[in-house]
XYZ file of N, CA, C and O in Angstrom:
604
model
N 0.840 -1.248 -0.027
C 0.054 -0.057 0.032
C 0.804 1.202 -0.015
O 0.535 2.260 -0.680
N 2.003 1.266 0.766
C 2.764 2.456 0.788
C 3.569 2.753 -0.521
O 3.723 3.916 -0.783
N 4.119 1.680 -1.237
C 4.701 2.064 -2.481
C 3.749 2.760 -3.505
O 4.050 3.653 -4.225
N 2.456 2.292 -3.392
C 1.558 2.871 -4.298
C 1.257 4.333 -3.934
O 0.983 5.103 -4.774
N 1.249 4.605 -2.693
C 1.033 6.003 -2.264
C 2.246 6.835 -2.736
O 2.082 7.960 -3.185
N 3.358 6.306 -2.520
C 4.636 6.962 -3.042
C 4.581 7.227 -4.584
O 4.829 8.351 -5.151
N 4.100 6.121 -5.247
C 3.920 6.273 -6.693
C 2.997 7.322 -7.157
O 3.139 8.164 -8.060
N 1.841 7.406 -6.383
C 0.884 8.509 -6.676
C 1.394 9.895 -6.435
O 1.047 10.774 -7.275
N 2.100 10.006 -5.313
C 2.683 11.290 -5.090
C 3.785 11.642 -6.163
O 3.921 12.835 -6.582
N 4.511 10.659 -6.645
C 5.541 10.897 -7.638
C 4.830 11.308 -8.971
O 5.361 12.261 -9.634
N 3.718 10.701 -9.326
C 3.062 11.113 -10.546
C 2.538 12.519 -10.363
O 2.611 13.255 -11.378
N 1.937 12.844 -9.251
C 1.541 14.146 -9.026
C 2.614 15.129 -9.104
O 2.546 16.232 -9.714
N 3.779 14.779 -8.533
C 4.965 15.749 -8.492
C 5.341 15.983 -9.973
O 5.608 17.094 -10.373
N 5.437 14.918 -10.820
C 5.798 15.093 -12.250
C 4.855 15.994 -12.991
O 5.275 16.852 -13.728
N 3.528 15.815 -12.737
C 2.473 16.627 -13.454
C 2.670 18.050 -12.987
O 2.559 19.001 -13.741
N 2.871 18.302 -11.656
C 3.007 19.669 -11.146
C 4.264 20.294 -11.583
O 4.246 21.574 -11.916
N 5.401 19.645 -11.783
C 6.587 20.154 -12.332
C 6.419 20.627 -13.782
O 6.809 21.642 -14.248
N 5.713 19.771 -14.585
C 5.325 20.088 -15.976
C 4.501 21.306 -16.030
O 4.750 22.175 -16.854
N 3.522 21.447 -15.202
C 2.646 22.615 -15.233
C 3.462 23.869 -14.890
O 3.239 24.899 -15.479
N 4.379 23.783 -13.865
C 5.140 24.940 -13.553
C 6.120 25.290 -14.524
O 6.254 26.552 -14.798
N 6.736 24.340 -15.184
C 7.618 24.696 -16.312
C 6.868 25.305 -17.446
O 7.303 26.266 -18.116
N 5.679 24.802 -17.803
C 4.902 25.448 -18.875
C 4.543 26.867 -18.500
O 4.627 27.736 -19.315
N 4.136 26.999 -17.237
C 3.793 28.402 -16.791
C 4.993 29.375 -16.862
O 4.824 30.534 -17.362
N 6.144 28.859 -16.539
C 7.260 29.668 -16.558
C 7.688 29.988 -17.959
O 8.187 31.176 -18.343
N 7.731 29.070 -18.895
C 8.236 29.272 -20.281
C 7.123 29.934 -21.160
O 7.451 30.571 -22.152
N 5.783 29.800 -20.934
C 4.789 30.363 -21.741
C 4.012 31.344 -20.849
O 2.736 31.272 -20.793
N 4.622 32.282 -20.234
C 4.027 33.049 -19.247
C 3.051 34.079 -19.955
O 1.968 34.432 -19.192
N 3.192 34.541 -21.008
C 2.314 35.437 -21.739
C 1.274 34.823 -22.700
O 0.535 35.501 -23.208
N 1.339 33.545 -22.900
C 0.560 32.947 -23.966
C -0.916 33.029 -23.643
O -1.774 33.348 -24.498
N -1.265 32.787 -22.366
C -2.687 32.968 -21.948
C -3.190 34.351 -22.080
O -4.399 34.583 -22.609
N -2.469 35.385 -21.618
C -2.813 36.791 -21.759
C -2.942 37.212 -23.162
O -3.921 37.850 -23.531
N -2.021 36.801 -23.990
C -2.114 37.172 -25.386
C -3.355 36.498 -26.146
O -3.956 37.245 -26.888
N -3.658 35.277 -25.668
C -4.870 34.640 -26.389
C -6.129 35.365 -25.875
O -6.994 35.589 -26.774
N -6.208 35.776 -24.652
C -7.435 36.415 -24.156
C -7.583 37.819 -24.854
O -8.666 38.270 -25.270
N -6.392 38.537 -24.955
C -6.467 39.823 -25.590
C -6.730 39.755 -27.131
O -7.538 40.591 -27.670
N -6.307 38.732 -27.739
C -6.667 38.494 -29.105
C -8.116 38.194 -29.304
O -8.789 38.683 -30.214
N -8.688 37.427 -28.383
C -10.125 37.234 -28.396
C -10.914 38.415 -28.282
O -11.888 38.735 -29.038
N -10.527 39.199 -27.341
C -11.255 40.519 -27.120
C -11.115 41.456 -28.374
O -12.069 42.032 -28.769
N -9.959 41.494 -28.983
C -9.736 42.329 -30.128
C -10.587 41.798 -31.196
O -11.270 42.612 -31.983
N -10.673 40.543 -31.424
C -11.521 39.961 -32.506
C -13.020 40.336 -32.281
O -13.716 40.743 -33.250
N -13.520 40.057 -31.040
C -14.917 40.390 -30.823
C -15.217 41.788 -30.979
O -16.118 42.251 -31.540
N -14.258 42.755 -30.506
C -14.544 44.068 -30.509
C -14.533 44.603 -32.021
O -15.388 45.412 -32.425
N -13.610 44.169 -32.839
C -13.561 44.513 -34.154
C -14.705 44.038 -35.048
O -15.191 44.599 -35.943
N -15.211 42.795 -34.671
C -16.461 42.234 -35.266
C -17.571 43.174 -35.001
O -18.337 43.396 -35.957
N -17.757 43.576 -33.818
C -18.877 44.520 -33.420
C -18.612 45.851 -34.153
O -19.598 46.450 -34.636
N -17.503 46.313 -34.207
C -17.256 47.618 -34.816
C -17.580 47.561 -36.321
O -18.149 48.440 -36.895
N -17.234 46.428 -37.046
C -17.414 46.339 -38.421
C -18.984 46.133 -38.796
O -19.493 46.701 -39.662
N -19.538 45.165 -38.058
C -21.003 44.910 -38.304
C -21.647 44.683 -37.015
O -21.021 44.016 -36.125
N -22.795 45.115 -36.794
C -23.344 45.044 -35.518
C -24.257 43.653 -35.406
O -25.462 43.657 -35.438
N -23.547 42.523 -35.293
C -24.175 41.236 -35.151
C -24.640 41.178 -33.562
O -23.893 41.423 -32.667
N -25.840 40.773 -33.504
C -26.376 40.762 -32.061
C -25.624 39.706 -31.198
O -25.509 39.906 -29.970
N -25.171 38.653 -31.809
C -24.485 37.636 -31.028
C -23.122 38.196 -30.494
O -22.752 37.973 -29.292
N -22.363 38.915 -31.274
C -21.090 39.422 -30.856
C -21.340 40.640 -29.902
O -20.477 40.799 -29.036
N -22.427 41.395 -30.014
C -22.665 42.363 -29.149
C -22.922 41.891 -27.771
O -22.370 42.402 -26.743
N -23.619 40.809 -27.595
C -23.797 40.188 -26.328
C -22.522 39.598 -25.668
O -22.303 39.722 -24.531
N -21.671 39.081 -26.545
C -20.389 38.541 -26.071
C -19.596 39.802 -25.541
O -18.926 39.664 -24.495
N -19.485 40.932 -26.291
C -18.765 42.036 -25.890
C -19.295 42.685 -24.579
O -18.563 43.069 -23.772
N -20.598 42.703 -24.452
C -21.151 43.227 -23.283
C -20.865 42.336 -22.124
O -20.632 42.868 -21.004
N -20.815 41.030 -22.260
C -20.492 40.096 -21.214
C -19.102 40.290 -20.812
O -18.800 40.283 -19.614
N -18.197 40.554 -21.792
C -16.780 40.749 -21.402
C -16.578 42.060 -20.635
O -15.853 42.062 -19.608
N -17.376 43.156 -21.080
C -17.200 44.371 -20.360
C -17.761 44.349 -18.911
O -17.109 44.941 -18.031
N -18.785 43.558 -18.786
C -19.295 43.404 -17.373
C -18.429 42.491 -16.634
O -18.253 42.708 -15.340
N -17.805 41.474 -17.051
C -17.005 40.527 -16.343
C -15.780 41.173 -15.912
O -15.308 41.015 -14.775
N -15.002 41.999 -16.669
C -13.790 42.742 -16.350
C -14.052 44.101 -15.924
O -12.894 44.738 -15.603
N -15.199 44.654 -15.778
C -15.466 45.947 -15.339
C -14.657 46.973 -16.049
O -13.927 47.873 -15.525
N -14.703 46.910 -17.439
C -14.019 47.790 -18.278
C -14.876 48.189 -19.414
O -15.963 47.705 -19.539
N -14.357 49.216 -20.195
C -15.195 49.673 -21.294
C -14.363 49.980 -22.495
O -13.591 50.987 -22.435
N -14.359 49.200 -23.524
C -13.801 49.479 -24.766
C -12.262 49.471 -24.768
O -11.732 48.907 -23.967
N -11.717 50.034 -25.812
C -10.286 50.049 -26.021
C -9.876 51.306 -26.869
O -10.698 51.853 -27.537
N -8.700 51.599 -26.805
C -8.066 52.726 -27.621
C -7.657 52.009 -28.861
O -6.700 51.258 -28.884
N -8.223 52.438 -30.009
C -7.949 51.865 -31.329
C -7.407 52.842 -32.272
O -8.060 53.923 -32.454
N -6.350 52.570 -32.955
C -5.800 53.520 -33.980
C -6.669 53.353 -35.355
O -6.411 54.070 -36.309
N -7.502 52.313 -35.458
C -8.187 52.080 -36.710
C -9.440 52.723 -36.882
O -10.053 52.653 -37.893
N -9.861 53.527 -35.964
C -11.144 54.229 -36.058
C -11.815 54.590 -34.751
O -11.271 54.304 -33.684
N -12.847 55.205 -34.914
C -13.643 55.714 -33.686
C -14.380 54.506 -33.051
O -15.026 53.759 -33.679
N -14.208 54.496 -31.691
C -14.779 53.306 -31.009
C -15.958 53.759 -30.106
O -16.462 52.914 -29.405
N -16.354 54.992 -30.139
C -17.383 55.407 -29.225
C -18.733 54.838 -29.467
O -19.502 54.702 -28.564
N -19.167 54.501 -30.779
C -20.415 53.831 -30.973
C -20.421 52.492 -30.346
O -21.491 52.140 -29.776
N -19.423 51.753 -30.510
C -19.325 50.387 -29.964
C -19.405 50.459 -28.350
O -20.114 49.712 -27.745
N -18.678 51.474 -27.830
C -18.614 51.545 -26.380
C -19.979 51.976 -25.839
O -20.479 51.547 -24.812
N -20.625 52.831 -26.561
C -22.057 53.306 -26.112
C -23.027 52.133 -26.152
O -23.946 52.064 -25.297
N -22.881 51.198 -27.064
C -23.740 50.019 -27.163
C -23.493 48.877 -26.195
O -24.449 48.302 -25.662
N -22.279 48.757 -25.891
C -21.851 47.579 -25.131
C -21.345 47.700 -23.693
O -21.272 46.741 -22.961
N -21.092 48.968 -23.311
C -20.534 49.164 -22.013
C -21.640 49.430 -21.037
O -22.785 49.926 -21.355
N -21.495 49.048 -19.754
C -22.495 49.383 -18.688
C -22.699 50.868 -18.662
O -21.700 51.622 -18.873
N -23.827 51.346 -18.335
C -24.104 52.733 -18.335
C -23.245 53.603 -17.396
O -22.780 54.725 -17.734
N -22.783 53.070 -16.242
C -21.793 53.846 -15.491
C -20.485 53.870 -15.866
O -19.766 54.670 -15.311
N -20.018 53.100 -16.877
C -18.650 53.133 -17.267
C -18.389 53.644 -18.701
O -17.293 53.608 -19.237
N -19.436 54.144 -19.410
C -19.279 54.660 -20.830
C -18.381 55.800 -20.817
O -17.573 55.889 -21.754
N -18.379 56.579 -19.851
C -17.656 57.916 -20.002
C -16.293 57.791 -19.196
O -15.522 58.703 -19.104
N -15.919 56.536 -18.727
C -14.579 56.352 -18.094
C -13.577 56.110 -19.160
O -13.594 55.096 -19.768
N -12.624 57.037 -19.182
C -11.640 56.890 -20.240
C -10.517 55.949 -19.875
O -9.770 55.400 -20.590
N -10.374 55.809 -18.440
C -9.138 54.986 -17.960
C -9.424 53.504 -17.916
O -8.591 52.664 -17.479
N -10.566 53.006 -18.376
C -10.981 51.585 -18.302
C -10.700 50.816 -19.584
O -11.572 50.206 -20.052
N -9.504 50.957 -20.155
C -9.191 50.236 -21.254
C -9.202 48.733 -21.052
O -8.586 48.199 -20.151
N -9.986 47.908 -21.805
C -10.256 46.524 -21.472
C -8.823 45.714 -21.765
O -8.763 44.748 -21.053
N -8.166 46.040 -22.738
C -6.942 45.242 -22.993
C -6.014 45.380 -21.662
O -5.439 44.315 -21.338
N -5.890 46.445 -21.132
C -5.059 46.698 -19.927
C -5.730 45.935 -18.768
O -5.037 45.277 -17.905
N -7.077 45.981 -18.638
C -7.742 45.406 -17.499
C -7.624 43.896 -17.552
O -7.389 43.258 -16.578
N -7.754 43.292 -18.817
C -7.619 41.807 -18.928
C -6.258 41.410 -18.631
O -5.982 40.382 -17.906
N -5.265 42.178 -19.083
C -3.830 41.814 -18.806
C -3.456 41.893 -17.379
O -2.949 40.938 -16.770
N -3.934 42.904 -16.629
C -3.766 42.965 -15.258
C -4.462 41.908 -14.426
O -3.887 41.287 -13.470
N -5.700 41.680 -14.786
C -6.493 40.537 -14.242
C -5.892 39.114 -14.357
O -5.578 38.451 -13.340
N -5.391 38.837 -15.552
C -4.701 37.620 -15.791
C -3.355 37.486 -15.098
O -3.053 36.368 -14.642
N -2.558 38.532 -15.120
C -1.238 38.539 -14.500
C -1.433 38.209 -12.881
O -0.718 37.398 -12.403
N -2.442 38.886 -12.398
C -2.565 38.723 -10.914
C -3.046 37.279 -10.654
O -2.538 36.653 -9.741
N -3.966 36.721 -11.415
C -4.390 35.452 -11.214
C -3.500 34.347 -11.587
O -3.435 33.242 -10.949
N -2.788 34.606 -12.618
C -1.697 33.558 -12.998
C -0.558 33.516 -11.982
O 0.003 32.428 -11.790
N -0.243 34.606 -11.310
C 0.731 34.558 -10.280
C 0.208 33.934 -9.021
O 0.949 33.102 -8.403
N -1.058 33.883 -8.731
C -1.686 33.238 -7.697
C -1.640 31.677 -7.950
O -1.324 30.947 -7.163
N -1.829 31.381 -9.309
C -1.854 29.949 -9.687
C -0.471 29.384 -9.509
O -0.235 28.242 -9.129
N 0.447 30.147 -9.904
C 1.912 29.753 -9.859
C 2.322 29.547 -8.373
O 3.032 28.569 -8.083
N 1.834 30.387 -7.407
C 2.161 30.109 -6.081
C 1.477 28.907 -5.552
O 2.035 28.233 -4.757
N 0.241 28.635 -6.008
C -0.456 27.386 -5.525
C 0.295 26.162 -6.087
O 0.367 25.169 -5.547
N 0.800 26.256 -7.342
C 1.658 25.217 -7.852
C 2.920 24.932 -6.980
O 3.225 23.770 -6.794
N 3.501 26.036 -6.586
C 4.626 25.802 -5.679
C 4.415 25.184 -4.382
O 5.046 24.319 -3.953
N 3.180 25.537 -3.771
C 2.756 24.952 -2.545
C 2.421 23.475 -2.738
O 2.808 22.587 -1.959
N 1.744 23.149 -3.867
C 1.430 21.749 -4.198
C 2.677 20.899 -4.433
O 2.711 19.734 -4.079
N 3.580 21.477 -5.103
C 4.931 20.776 -5.347
C 5.537 20.452 -3.893
O 6.041 19.397 -3.728
N 5.582 21.411 -3.047
C 6.082 21.168 -1.718
C 5.444 20.197 -0.974
O 5.957 19.316 -0.272
N 4.020 20.165 -1.069
C 3.289 19.092 -0.349
C 3.393 17.750 -0.934
O 3.461 16.755 -0.201
N 3.639 17.581 -2.329
C 3.950 16.285 -2.847
C 5.287 15.731 -2.399
O 5.436 14.556 -2.238
N 6.280 16.555 -2.345
C 7.526 16.193 -1.946
C 7.527 15.687 -0.482
O 8.024 14.731 -0.179
N 6.773 16.443 0.346
C 6.595 16.060 1.780
C 5.853 14.823 1.724
O 6.225 13.888 2.637
N 4.819 14.550 0.914
C 4.071 13.379 0.974
C 4.942 12.162 0.528
O 4.936 11.060 1.115
N 5.898 12.343 -0.481
C 6.798 11.306 -0.937
C 7.683 10.910 0.258
O 7.979 9.794 0.427
N 8.192 11.905 0.912
C 9.083 11.733 2.056
C 8.441 10.895 3.153
O 9.039 9.991 3.641
N 7.228 11.252 3.489
C 6.505 10.494 4.612
C 6.267 9.189 4.185
O 6.396 8.227 5.065
N 5.705 8.963 2.898
C 5.238 7.570 2.567
C 6.598 6.674 2.463
O 6.493 5.532 2.870
N 7.632 7.218 2.011
C 8.877 6.347 1.938
C 9.418 6.063 3.297
O 9.860 5.002 3.570
N 9.419 7.045 4.206
C 9.912 6.887 5.574
C 8.966 5.857 6.265
O 9.454 4.996 6.979
N 7.629 5.965 6.059
C 6.741 4.946 6.719
C 6.956 3.584 6.104
O 7.048 2.564 6.906
N 7.190 3.430 4.901
C 7.389 2.161 4.362
C 8.810 1.563 4.743
O 8.857 0.389 5.148
N 9.852 2.235 4.730
C 11.053 1.874 5.112
C 10.948 1.460 6.673
O 11.629 0.406 7.177
N 10.389 2.319 7.556
C 10.215 1.932 8.918
C 9.466 0.669 9.185
O 9.898 -0.090 10.151
N 8.432 0.489 8.479
C 7.632 -0.728 8.753
C 8.403 -2.025 8.017
O 8.386 -3.047 8.638
N 8.848 -1.762 6.869
C 9.462 -2.884 6.194
C 10.763 -3.485 6.854
O 11.043 -4.676 6.912
N 11.664 -2.624 7.358
C 12.869 -3.042 8.010
C 12.889 -3.046 9.519
O 13.981 -3.214 10.046
N 11.700 -2.878 10.115
C 11.682 -2.843 11.581
C 11.482 -4.333 12.045
O 10.516 -5.000 11.630
N 12.372 -4.729 12.950
C 12.139 -6.011 13.491
C 11.502 -6.028 14.843
O 11.032 -7.031 15.441
N 11.331 -4.852 15.440
C 10.854 -4.666 16.748
C 9.342 -4.246 16.628
O 8.843 -3.574 17.680
N 8.644 -4.486 15.646
C 7.326 -3.984 15.492
C 6.336 -4.714 16.364
O 5.441 -4.177 16.987
N 6.588 -6.084 16.598
C 5.620 -6.852 17.391
C 6.448 -7.113 18.700
O 7.228 -8.103 18.703
N 6.273 -6.308 19.625
C 7.030 -6.553 20.924
C 6.299 -7.571 21.733
O 5.110 -7.650 21.827
N 7.053 -8.414 22.323
C 6.558 -9.473 23.196
C 6.803 -9.053 24.602
O 7.785 -8.621 24.874
N 5.860 -9.430 25.495
C 6.018 -9.065 26.873
C 4.812 -8.363 27.363
O 3.968 -7.985 26.687
N 4.942 -7.995 28.719
C 3.874 -7.271 29.333
C 4.427 -5.971 29.776
O 5.496 -5.772 30.228
N 3.551 -4.896 29.653
C 3.829 -3.701 30.112
C 2.980 -3.434 31.451
O 1.842 -3.682 31.441
N 3.709 -2.889 32.510
C 2.973 -2.645 33.748
C 3.070 -1.138 33.977
O 4.187 -0.605 33.936
N 1.988 -0.573 34.156
C 1.978 0.901 34.580
C 2.145 1.075 36.083
O 1.478 0.395 36.834
N 2.984 1.852 36.531
C 3.164 2.019 37.931
C 2.836 3.378 38.395
O 3.094 4.393 37.773
């Protein structure tokens, strides 16, 4: 039973190390993908007013508490008036690309710290299961014979 526990901890350790390495080497890939999706949806709404994309853009604005973006390709006030919540239409500092980037950086740092804690716990678990297995397997004094008297 104890070698299986060690093996499970070792598998979890390998998976967590792979996740941490991916997070370290591809740190901006998730942020870039999210900002590309926002750019795509925003430009779709700006080019033609499809009701499906308008609902998507409105949901993004409500989720990230932001409003529109600064675009060199044209005026964005029509799109912002249609899709932004009423209290954020006139906020100029609420660029969604910056808000999405800040949100994801903060949460990805939190995920990376959780990965570190989980790696530490799996190493601790591997150490404890191996110690327990060795102490039981090589112990000859496990079954003590005799009587104990409390005085």
